[in-house]
PDB file of C-alpha atoms and ligand atoms in Angstrom:
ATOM      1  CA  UNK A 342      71.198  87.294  74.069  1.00 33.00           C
ATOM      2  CA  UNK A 343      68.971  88.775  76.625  1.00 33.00           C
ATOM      3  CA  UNK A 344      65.168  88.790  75.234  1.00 37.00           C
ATOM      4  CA  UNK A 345      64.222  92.221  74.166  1.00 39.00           C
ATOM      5  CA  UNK A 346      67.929  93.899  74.571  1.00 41.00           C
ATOM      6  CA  UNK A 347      69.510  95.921  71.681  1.00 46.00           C
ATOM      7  CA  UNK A 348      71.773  93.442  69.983  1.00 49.00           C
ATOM      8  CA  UNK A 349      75.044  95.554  71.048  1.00 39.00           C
ATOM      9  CA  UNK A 350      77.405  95.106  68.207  1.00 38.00           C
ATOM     10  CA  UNK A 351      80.660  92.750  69.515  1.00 37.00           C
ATOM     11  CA  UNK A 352      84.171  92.526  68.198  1.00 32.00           C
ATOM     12  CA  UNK A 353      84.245  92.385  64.136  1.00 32.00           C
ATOM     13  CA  UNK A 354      80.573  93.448  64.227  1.00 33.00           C
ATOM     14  CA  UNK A 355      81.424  97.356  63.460  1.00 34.00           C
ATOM     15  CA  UNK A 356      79.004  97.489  60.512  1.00 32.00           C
ATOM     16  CA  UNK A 357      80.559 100.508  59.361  1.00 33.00           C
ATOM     17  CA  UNK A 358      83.781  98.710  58.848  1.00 33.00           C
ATOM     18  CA  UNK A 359      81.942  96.032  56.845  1.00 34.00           C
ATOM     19  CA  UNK A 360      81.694  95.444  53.248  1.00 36.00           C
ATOM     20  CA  UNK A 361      81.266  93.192  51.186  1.00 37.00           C
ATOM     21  CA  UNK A 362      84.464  93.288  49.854  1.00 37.00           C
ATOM     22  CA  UNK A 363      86.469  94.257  53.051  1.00 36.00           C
ATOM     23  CA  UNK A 364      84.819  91.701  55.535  1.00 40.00           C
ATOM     24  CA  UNK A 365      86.105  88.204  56.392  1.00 36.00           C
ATOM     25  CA  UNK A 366      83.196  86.905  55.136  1.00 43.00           C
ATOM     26  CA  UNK A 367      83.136  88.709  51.557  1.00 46.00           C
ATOM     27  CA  UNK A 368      82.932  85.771  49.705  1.00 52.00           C
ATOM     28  CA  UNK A 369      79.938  84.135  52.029  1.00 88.00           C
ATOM     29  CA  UNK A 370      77.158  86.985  51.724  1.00 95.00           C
ATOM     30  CA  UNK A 371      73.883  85.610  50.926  1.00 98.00           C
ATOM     31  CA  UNK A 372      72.167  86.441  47.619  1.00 97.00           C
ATOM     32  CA  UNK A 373      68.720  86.203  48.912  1.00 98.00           C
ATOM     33  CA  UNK A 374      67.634  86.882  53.130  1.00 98.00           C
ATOM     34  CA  UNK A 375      64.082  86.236  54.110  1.00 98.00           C
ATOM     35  CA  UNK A 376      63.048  87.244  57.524  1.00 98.00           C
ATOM     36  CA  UNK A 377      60.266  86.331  59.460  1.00 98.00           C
ATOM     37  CA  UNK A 378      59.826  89.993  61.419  1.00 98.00           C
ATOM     38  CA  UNK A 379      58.199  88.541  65.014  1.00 98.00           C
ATOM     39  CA  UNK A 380      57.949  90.142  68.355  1.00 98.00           C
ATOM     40  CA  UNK A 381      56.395  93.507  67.584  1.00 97.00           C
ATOM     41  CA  UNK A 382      53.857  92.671  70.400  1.00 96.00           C
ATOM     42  CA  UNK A 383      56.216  91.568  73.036  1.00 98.00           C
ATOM     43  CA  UNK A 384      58.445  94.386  72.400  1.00 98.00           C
ATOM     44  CA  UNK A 385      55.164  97.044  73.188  1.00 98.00           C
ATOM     45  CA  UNK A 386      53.465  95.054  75.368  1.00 98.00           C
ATOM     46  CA  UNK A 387      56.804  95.757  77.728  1.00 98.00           C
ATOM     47  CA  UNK A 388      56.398  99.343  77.324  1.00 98.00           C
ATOM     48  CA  UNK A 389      52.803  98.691  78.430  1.00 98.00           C
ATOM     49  CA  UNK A 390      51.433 100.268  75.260  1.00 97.00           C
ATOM     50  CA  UNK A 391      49.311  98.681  72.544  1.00 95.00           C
ATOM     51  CA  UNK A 392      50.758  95.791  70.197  1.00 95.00           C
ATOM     52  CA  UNK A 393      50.301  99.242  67.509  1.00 94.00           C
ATOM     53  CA  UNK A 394      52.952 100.627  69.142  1.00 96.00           C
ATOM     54  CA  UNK A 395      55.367  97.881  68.324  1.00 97.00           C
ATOM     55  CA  UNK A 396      53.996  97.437  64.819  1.00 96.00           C
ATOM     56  CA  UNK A 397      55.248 100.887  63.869  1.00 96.00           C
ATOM     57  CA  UNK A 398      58.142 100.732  65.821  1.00 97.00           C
ATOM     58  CA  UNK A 399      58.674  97.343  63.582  1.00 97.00           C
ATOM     59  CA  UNK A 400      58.716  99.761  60.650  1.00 96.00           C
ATOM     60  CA  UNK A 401      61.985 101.592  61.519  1.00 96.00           C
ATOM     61  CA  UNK A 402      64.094  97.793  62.002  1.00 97.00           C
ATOM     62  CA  UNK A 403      62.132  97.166  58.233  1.00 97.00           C
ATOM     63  CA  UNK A 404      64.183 100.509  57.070  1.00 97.00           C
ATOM     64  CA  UNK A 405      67.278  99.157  59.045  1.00 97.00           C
ATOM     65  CA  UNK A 406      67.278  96.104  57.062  1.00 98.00           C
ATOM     66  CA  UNK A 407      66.809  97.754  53.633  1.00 98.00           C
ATOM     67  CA  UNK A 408      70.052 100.162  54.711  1.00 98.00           C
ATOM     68  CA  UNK A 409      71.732  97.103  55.686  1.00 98.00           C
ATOM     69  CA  UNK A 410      71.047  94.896  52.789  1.00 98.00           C
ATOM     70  CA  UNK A 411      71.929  97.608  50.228  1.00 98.00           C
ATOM     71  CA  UNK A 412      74.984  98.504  52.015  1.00 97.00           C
ATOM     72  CA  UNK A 413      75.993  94.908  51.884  1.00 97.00           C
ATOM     73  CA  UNK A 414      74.902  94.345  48.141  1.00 97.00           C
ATOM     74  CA  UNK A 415      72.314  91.579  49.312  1.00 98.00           C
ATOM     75  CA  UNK A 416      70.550  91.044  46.382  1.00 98.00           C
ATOM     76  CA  UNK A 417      66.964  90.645  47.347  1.00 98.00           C
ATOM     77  CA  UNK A 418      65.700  90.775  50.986  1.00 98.00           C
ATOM     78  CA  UNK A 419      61.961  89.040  51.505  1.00 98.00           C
ATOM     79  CA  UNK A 420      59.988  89.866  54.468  1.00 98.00           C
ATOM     80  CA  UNK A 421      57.228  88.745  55.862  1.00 97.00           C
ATOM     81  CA  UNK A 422      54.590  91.429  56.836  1.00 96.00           C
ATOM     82  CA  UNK A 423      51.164  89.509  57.049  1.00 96.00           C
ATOM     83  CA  UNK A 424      50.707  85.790  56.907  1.00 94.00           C
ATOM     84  CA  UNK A 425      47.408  84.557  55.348  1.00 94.00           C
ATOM     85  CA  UNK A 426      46.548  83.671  59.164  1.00 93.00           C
ATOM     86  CA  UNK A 427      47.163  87.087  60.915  1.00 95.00           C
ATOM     87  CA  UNK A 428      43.337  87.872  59.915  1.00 96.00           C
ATOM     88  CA  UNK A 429      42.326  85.989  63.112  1.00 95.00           C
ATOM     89  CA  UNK A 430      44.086  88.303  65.287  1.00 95.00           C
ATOM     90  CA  UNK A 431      42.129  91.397  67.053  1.00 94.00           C
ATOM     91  CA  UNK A 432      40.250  93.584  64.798  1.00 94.00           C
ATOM     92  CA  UNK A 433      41.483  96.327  66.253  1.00 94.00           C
ATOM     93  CA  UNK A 434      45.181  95.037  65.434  1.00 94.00           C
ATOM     94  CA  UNK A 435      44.743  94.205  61.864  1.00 95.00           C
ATOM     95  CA  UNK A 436      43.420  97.311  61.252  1.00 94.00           C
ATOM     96  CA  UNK A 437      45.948  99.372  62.837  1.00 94.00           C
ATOM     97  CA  UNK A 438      48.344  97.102  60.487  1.00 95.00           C
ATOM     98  CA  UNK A 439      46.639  97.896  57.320  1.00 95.00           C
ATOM     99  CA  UNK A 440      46.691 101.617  58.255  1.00 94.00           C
ATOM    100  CA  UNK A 441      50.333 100.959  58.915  1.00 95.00           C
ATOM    101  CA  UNK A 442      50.923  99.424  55.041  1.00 95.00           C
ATOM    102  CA  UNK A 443      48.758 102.299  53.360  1.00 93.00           C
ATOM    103  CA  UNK A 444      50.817 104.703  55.459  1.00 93.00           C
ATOM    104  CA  UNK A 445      54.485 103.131  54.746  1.00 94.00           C
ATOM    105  CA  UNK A 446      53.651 103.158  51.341  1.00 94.00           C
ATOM    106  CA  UNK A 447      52.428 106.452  51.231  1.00 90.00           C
ATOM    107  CA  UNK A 448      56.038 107.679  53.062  1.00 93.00           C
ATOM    108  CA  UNK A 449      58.595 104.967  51.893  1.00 95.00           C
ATOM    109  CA  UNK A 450      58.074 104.465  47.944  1.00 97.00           C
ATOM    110  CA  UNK A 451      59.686 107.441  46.920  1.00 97.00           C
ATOM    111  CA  UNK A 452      62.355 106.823  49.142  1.00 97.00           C
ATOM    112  CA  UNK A 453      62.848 103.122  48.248  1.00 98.00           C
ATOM    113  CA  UNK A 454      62.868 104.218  44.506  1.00 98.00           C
ATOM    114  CA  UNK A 455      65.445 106.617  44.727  1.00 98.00           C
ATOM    115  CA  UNK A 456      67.465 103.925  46.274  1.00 98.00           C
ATOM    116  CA  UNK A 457      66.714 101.941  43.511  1.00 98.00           C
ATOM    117  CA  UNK A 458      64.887  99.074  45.055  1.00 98.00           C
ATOM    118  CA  UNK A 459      62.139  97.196  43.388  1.00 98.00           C
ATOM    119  CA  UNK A 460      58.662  96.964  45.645  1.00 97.00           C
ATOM    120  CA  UNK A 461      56.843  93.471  45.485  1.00 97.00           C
ATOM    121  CA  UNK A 462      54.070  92.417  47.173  1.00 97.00           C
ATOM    122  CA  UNK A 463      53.855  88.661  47.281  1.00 97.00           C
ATOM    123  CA  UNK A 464      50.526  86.955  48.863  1.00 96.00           C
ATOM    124  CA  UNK A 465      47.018  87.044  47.403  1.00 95.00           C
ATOM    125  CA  UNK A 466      46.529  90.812  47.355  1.00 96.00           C
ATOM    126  CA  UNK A 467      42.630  89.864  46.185  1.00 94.00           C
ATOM    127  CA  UNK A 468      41.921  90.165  50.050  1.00 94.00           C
ATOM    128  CA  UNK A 469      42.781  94.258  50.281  1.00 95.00           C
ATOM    129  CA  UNK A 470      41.122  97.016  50.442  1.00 94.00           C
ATOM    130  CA  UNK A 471      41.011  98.450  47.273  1.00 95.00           C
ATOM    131  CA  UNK A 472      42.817 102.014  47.827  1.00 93.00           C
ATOM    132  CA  UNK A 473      45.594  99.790  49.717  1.00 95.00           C
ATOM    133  CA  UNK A 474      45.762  97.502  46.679  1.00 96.00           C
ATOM    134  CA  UNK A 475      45.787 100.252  44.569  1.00 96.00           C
ATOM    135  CA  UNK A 476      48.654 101.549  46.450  1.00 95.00           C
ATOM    136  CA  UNK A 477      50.581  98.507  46.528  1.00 96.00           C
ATOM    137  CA  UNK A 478      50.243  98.106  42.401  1.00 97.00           C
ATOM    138  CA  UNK A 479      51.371 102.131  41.933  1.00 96.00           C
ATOM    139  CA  UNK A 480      54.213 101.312  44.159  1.00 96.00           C
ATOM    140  CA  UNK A 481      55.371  97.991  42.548  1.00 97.00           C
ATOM    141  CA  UNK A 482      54.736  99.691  39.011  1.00 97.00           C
ATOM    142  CA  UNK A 483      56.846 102.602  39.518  1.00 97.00           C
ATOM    143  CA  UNK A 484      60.113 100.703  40.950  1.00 98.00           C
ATOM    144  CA  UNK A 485      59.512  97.931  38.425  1.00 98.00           C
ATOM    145  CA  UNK A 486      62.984  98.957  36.616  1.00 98.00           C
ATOM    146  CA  UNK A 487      65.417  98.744  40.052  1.00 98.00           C
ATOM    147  CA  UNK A 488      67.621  96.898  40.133  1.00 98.00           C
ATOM    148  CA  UNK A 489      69.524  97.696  43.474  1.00 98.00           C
ATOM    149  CA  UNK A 490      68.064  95.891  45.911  1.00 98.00           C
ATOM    150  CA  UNK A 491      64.217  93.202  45.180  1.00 98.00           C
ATOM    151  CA  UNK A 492      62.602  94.239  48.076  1.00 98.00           C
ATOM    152  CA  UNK A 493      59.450  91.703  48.437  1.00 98.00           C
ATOM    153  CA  UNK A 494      57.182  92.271  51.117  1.00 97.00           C
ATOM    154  CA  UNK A 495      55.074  89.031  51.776  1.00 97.00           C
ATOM    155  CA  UNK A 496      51.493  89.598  52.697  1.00 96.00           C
ATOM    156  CA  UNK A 497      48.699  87.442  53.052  1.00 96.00           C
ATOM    157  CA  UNK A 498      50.848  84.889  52.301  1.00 97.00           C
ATOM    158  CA  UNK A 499      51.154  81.496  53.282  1.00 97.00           C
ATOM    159  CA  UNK A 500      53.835  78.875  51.550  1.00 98.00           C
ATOM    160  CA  UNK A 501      51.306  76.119  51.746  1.00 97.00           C
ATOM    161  CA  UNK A 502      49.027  78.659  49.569  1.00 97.00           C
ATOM    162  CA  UNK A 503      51.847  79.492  47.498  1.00 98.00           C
ATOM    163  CA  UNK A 504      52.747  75.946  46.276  1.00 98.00           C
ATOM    164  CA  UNK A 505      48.638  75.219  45.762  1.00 98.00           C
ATOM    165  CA  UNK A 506      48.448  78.427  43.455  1.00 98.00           C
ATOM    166  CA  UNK A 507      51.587  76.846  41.786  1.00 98.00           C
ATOM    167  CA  UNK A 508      49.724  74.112  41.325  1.00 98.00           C
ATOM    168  CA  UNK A 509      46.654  75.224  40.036  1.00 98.00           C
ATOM    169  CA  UNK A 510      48.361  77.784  37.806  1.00 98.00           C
ATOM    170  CA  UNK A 511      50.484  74.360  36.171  1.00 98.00           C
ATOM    171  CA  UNK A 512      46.826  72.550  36.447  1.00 98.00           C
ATOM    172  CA  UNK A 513      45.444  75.394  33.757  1.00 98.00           C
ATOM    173  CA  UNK A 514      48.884  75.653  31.354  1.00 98.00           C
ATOM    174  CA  UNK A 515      47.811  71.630  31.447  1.00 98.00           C
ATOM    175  CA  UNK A 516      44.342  72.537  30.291  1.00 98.00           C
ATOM    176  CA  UNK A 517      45.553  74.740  27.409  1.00 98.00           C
ATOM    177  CA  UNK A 518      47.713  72.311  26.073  1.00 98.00           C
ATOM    178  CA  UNK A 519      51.388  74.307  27.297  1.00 97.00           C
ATOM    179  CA  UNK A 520      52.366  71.054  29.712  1.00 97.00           C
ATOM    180  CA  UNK A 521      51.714  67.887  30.009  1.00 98.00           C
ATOM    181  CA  UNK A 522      50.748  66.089  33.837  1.00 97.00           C
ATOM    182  CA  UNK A 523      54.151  63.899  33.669  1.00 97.00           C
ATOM    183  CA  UNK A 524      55.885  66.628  32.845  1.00 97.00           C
ATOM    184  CA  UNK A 525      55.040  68.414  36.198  1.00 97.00           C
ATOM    185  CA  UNK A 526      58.243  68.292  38.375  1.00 97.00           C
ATOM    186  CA  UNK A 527      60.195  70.046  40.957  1.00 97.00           C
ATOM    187  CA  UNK A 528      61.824  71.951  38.189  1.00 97.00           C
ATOM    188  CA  UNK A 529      58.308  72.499  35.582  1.00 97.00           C
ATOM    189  CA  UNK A 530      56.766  73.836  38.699  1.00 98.00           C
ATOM    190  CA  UNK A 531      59.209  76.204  40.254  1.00 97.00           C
ATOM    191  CA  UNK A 532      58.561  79.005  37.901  1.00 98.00           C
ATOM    192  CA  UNK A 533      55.142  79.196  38.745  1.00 98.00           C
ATOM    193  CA  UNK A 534      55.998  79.842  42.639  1.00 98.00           C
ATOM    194  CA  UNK A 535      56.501  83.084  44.305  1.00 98.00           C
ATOM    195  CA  UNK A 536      59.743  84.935  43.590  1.00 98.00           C
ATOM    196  CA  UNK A 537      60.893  82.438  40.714  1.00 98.00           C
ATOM    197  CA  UNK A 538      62.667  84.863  39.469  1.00 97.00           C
ATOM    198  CA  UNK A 539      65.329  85.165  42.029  1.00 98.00           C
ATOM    199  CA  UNK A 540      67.865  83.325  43.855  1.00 97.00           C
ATOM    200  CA  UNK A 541      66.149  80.933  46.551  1.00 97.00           C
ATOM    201  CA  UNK A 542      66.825  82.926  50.192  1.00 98.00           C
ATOM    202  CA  UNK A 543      70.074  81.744  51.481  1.00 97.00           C
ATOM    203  CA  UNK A 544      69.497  82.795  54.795  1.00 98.00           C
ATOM    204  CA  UNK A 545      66.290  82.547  57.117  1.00 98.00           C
ATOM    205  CA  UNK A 546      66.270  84.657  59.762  1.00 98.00           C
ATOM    206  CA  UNK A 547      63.420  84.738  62.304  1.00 98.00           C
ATOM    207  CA  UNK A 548      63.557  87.366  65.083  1.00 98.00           C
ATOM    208  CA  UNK A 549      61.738  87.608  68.853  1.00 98.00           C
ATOM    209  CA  UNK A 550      62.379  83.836  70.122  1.00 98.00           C
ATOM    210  CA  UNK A 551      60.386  81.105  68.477  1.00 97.00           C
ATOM    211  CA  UNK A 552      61.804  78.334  66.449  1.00 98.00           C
ATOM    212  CA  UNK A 553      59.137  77.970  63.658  1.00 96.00           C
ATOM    213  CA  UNK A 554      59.008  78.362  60.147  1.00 97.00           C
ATOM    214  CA  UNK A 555      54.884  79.413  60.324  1.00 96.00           C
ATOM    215  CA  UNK A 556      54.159  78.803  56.341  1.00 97.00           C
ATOM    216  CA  UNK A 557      56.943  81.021  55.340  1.00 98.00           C
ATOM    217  CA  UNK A 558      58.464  80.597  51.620  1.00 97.00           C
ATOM    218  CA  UNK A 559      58.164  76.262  51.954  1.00 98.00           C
ATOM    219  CA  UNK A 560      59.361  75.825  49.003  1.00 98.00           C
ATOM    220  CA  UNK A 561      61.641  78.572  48.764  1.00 98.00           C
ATOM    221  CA  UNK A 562      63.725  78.006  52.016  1.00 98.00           C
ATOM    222  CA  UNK A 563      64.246  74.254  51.486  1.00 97.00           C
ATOM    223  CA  UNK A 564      68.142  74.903  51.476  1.00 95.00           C
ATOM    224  CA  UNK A 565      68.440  77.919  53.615  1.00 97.00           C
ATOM    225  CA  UNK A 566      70.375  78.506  56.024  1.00 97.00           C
ATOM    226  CA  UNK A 567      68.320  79.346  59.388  1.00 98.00           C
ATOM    227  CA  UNK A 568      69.076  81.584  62.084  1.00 98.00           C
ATOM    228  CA  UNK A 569      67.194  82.591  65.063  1.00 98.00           C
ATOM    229  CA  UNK A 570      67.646  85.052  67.835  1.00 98.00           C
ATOM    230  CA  UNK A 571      65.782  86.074  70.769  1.00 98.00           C
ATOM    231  CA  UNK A 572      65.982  89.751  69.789  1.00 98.00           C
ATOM    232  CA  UNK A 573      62.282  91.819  69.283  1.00 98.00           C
ATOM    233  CA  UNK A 574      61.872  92.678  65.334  1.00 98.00           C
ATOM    234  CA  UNK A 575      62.015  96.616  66.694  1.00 98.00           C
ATOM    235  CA  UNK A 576      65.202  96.512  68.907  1.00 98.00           C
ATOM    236  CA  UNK A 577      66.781  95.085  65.530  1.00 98.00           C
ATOM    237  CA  UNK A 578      69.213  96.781  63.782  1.00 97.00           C
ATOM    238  CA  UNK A 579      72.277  96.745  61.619  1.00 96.00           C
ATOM    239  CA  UNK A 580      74.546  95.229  64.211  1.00 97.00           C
ATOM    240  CA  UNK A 581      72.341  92.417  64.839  1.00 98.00           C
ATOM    241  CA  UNK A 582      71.729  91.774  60.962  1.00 98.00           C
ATOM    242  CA  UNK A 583      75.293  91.319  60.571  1.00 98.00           C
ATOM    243  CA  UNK A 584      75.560  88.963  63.377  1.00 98.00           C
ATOM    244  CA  UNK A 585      73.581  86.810  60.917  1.00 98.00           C
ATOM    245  CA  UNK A 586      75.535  87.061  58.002  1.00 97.00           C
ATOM    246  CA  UNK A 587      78.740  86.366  60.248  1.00 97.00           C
ATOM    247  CA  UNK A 588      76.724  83.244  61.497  1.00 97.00           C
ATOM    248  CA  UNK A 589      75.475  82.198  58.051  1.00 97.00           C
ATOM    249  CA  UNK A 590      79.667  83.279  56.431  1.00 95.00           C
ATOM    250  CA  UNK A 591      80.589  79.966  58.796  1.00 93.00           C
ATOM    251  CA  UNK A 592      77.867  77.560  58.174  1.00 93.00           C
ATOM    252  CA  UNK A 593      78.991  74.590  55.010  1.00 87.00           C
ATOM    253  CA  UNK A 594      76.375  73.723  52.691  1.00 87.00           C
ATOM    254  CA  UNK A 595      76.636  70.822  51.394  1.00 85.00           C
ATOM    255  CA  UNK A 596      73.321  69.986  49.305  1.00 87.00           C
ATOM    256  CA  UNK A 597      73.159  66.791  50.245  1.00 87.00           C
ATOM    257  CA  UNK A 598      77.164  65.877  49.597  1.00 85.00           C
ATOM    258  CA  UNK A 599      79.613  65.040  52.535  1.00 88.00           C
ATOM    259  CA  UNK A 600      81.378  67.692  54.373  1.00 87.00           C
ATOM    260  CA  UNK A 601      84.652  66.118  52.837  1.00 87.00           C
ATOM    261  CA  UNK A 602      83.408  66.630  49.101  1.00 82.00           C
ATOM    262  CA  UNK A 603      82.251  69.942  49.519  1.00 86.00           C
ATOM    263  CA  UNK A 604      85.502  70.980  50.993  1.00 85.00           C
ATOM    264  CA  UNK A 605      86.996  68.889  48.202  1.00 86.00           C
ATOM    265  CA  UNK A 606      85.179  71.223  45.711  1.00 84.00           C
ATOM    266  CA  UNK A 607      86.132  74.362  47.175  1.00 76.00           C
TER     267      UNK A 607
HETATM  268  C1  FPP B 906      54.912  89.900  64.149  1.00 52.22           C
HETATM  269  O1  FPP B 906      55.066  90.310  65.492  1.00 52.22           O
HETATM  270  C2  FPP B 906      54.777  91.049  63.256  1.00 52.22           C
HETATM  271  C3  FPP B 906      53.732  91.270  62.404  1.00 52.22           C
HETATM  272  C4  FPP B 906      52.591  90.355  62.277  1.00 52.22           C
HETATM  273  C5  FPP B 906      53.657  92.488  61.594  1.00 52.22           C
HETATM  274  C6  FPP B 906      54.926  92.914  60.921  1.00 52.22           C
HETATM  275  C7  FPP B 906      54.768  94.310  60.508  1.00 52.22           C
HETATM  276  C8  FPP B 906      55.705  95.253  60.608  1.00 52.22           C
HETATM  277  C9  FPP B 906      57.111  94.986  61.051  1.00 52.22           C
HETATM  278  C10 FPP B 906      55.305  96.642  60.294  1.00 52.22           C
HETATM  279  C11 FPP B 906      55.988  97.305  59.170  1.00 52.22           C
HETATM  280  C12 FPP B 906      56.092  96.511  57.952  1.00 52.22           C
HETATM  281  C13 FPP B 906      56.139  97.064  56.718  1.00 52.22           C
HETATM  282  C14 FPP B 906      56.524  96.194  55.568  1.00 52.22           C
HETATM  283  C15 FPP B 906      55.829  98.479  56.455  1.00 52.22           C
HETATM  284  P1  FPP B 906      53.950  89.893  66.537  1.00 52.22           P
HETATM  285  O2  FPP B 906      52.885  90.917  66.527  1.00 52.22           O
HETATM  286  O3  FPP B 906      53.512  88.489  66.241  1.00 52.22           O
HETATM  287  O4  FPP B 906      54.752  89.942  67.884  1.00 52.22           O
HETATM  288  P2  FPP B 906      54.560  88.998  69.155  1.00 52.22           P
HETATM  289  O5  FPP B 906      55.010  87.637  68.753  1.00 52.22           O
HETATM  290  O6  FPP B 906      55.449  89.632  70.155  1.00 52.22           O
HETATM  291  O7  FPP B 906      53.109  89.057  69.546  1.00 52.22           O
END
């Protein structure tokens, strides 16, 4: 794919004429898509206007995703928005972000909840402004009851950060008496991570070129499936999205089992 093109939709990737139940892949649609949302910059840089630009031009693929993932009954769709180490970038740029966020949410929540999807914010919100924290609770209170679509946006977060506040969060139910310290597993220490209450992302996507997790869901992602394209987060759209799931609909996952007992099992 050419770097910065519109992913033009090829044969069988008419999303119009894909559903769930209608597509090759019905029975292959992941439960859970994360999606590292890069090349904003890149994509305005191009245009010769500032890396602004291509944040809010970032917002409209954000509202293509949501239509696609809804339309294809994708049960939760986790993006990430601001990693705990986009605070070193330009002033300038961070605060054109957070002026971004306050306005989204200002715009999209009434939108989002009369599609039904449930807001999250995932990261350590603690480092916010307080009218766009504010904003970010009233927004995850009011679609707290949707159920169409769990719609978590990940910011200030950092996986590394996520499995220490796991740990420190098991550390105190230690301290109280609720668990014992060899009783801490994989599986006593899950809940306490980010987004234990859904179905780990089965698909990874990362947009605009690089091949890097960069602290994304660690824990979370351990079995995904990953794609990446060289596509800009703004030229993506529905076409492109499906691309993935078509990619992900012919990938075996076999959990650590042979190739020949998986297809044994199925
Ligand atoms: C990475 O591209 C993108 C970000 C750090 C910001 C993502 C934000 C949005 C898509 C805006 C809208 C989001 C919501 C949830 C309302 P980059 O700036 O690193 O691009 P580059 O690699 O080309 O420099």
């Amino acid at each position: 794919m050419v770097r910065g093109a519109r992913c033009a939709p090829g044969a069988g990737t008419d999303v119009n004429a894909t559903t769930p139940e209608g597509s090759a892949s019905a029975a292959r649609i992941p439960r859970h898509l994360a999606i590292v949302m890069d090349g904003n910059g890149r994509w305005a840089e191009q245009r010769h206007r500032p890396r602004s630009f291509g944040h809010r031009a970032g917002q409209k693929a954000v509202r293509e995703a949501v239509e696609f993932c809804l339309r294809q009954r994708i049960e939760a769709l986790t993006l990430f928005a601001f990693s705990s180490e986009n605070w070193r970038r330009p002033q300038d740029e961070v605060g054109a972000l957070m002026e971004l966020f306050l306005k989204a949410l200002d715009k999209e929540t009434d939108e989002l909840h009369g599609h039904g999807v449930r807001v999250r914010f995932v990261g350590d919100l603690t480092a916010f402004a307080e009218p766009l924290r504010q904003r970010m609770q009233a927004a995850m209170a009011k679609t707290a009851g949707n159920t169409a679509l769990a719609l978590n946006v990940c910011v200030n977060y950092g996986g590394r950060w996520d499995i220490a506040q796991a740990a420190r969060r098991a550390a105190e139910a230690v301290a109280r008496g609720e668990l014992t310290a060899d009783a801490i597993d994989e599986r006593t220490l899950a809940p306490y991570l980010s987004l234990a209450d859904l179905p780990p992302p089965d698909l990874f996507i990362r947009t605009g070129g690089e091949h890097r997790i960069s602290n994304f869901l660690l824990w979370q992602i351990a079995y995904a499936e990953l794609y990446f394209t060289d596509t800009l987060w703004p030229d993506v759209d529905q076409a492109c999205l499906q691309r993935a799931l078509d990619d992900y609909a012919g990938r075996q996952r076999r959990y650590g089992r042979t190739g020949a007992q998986v297809a044994q099992a199925s």
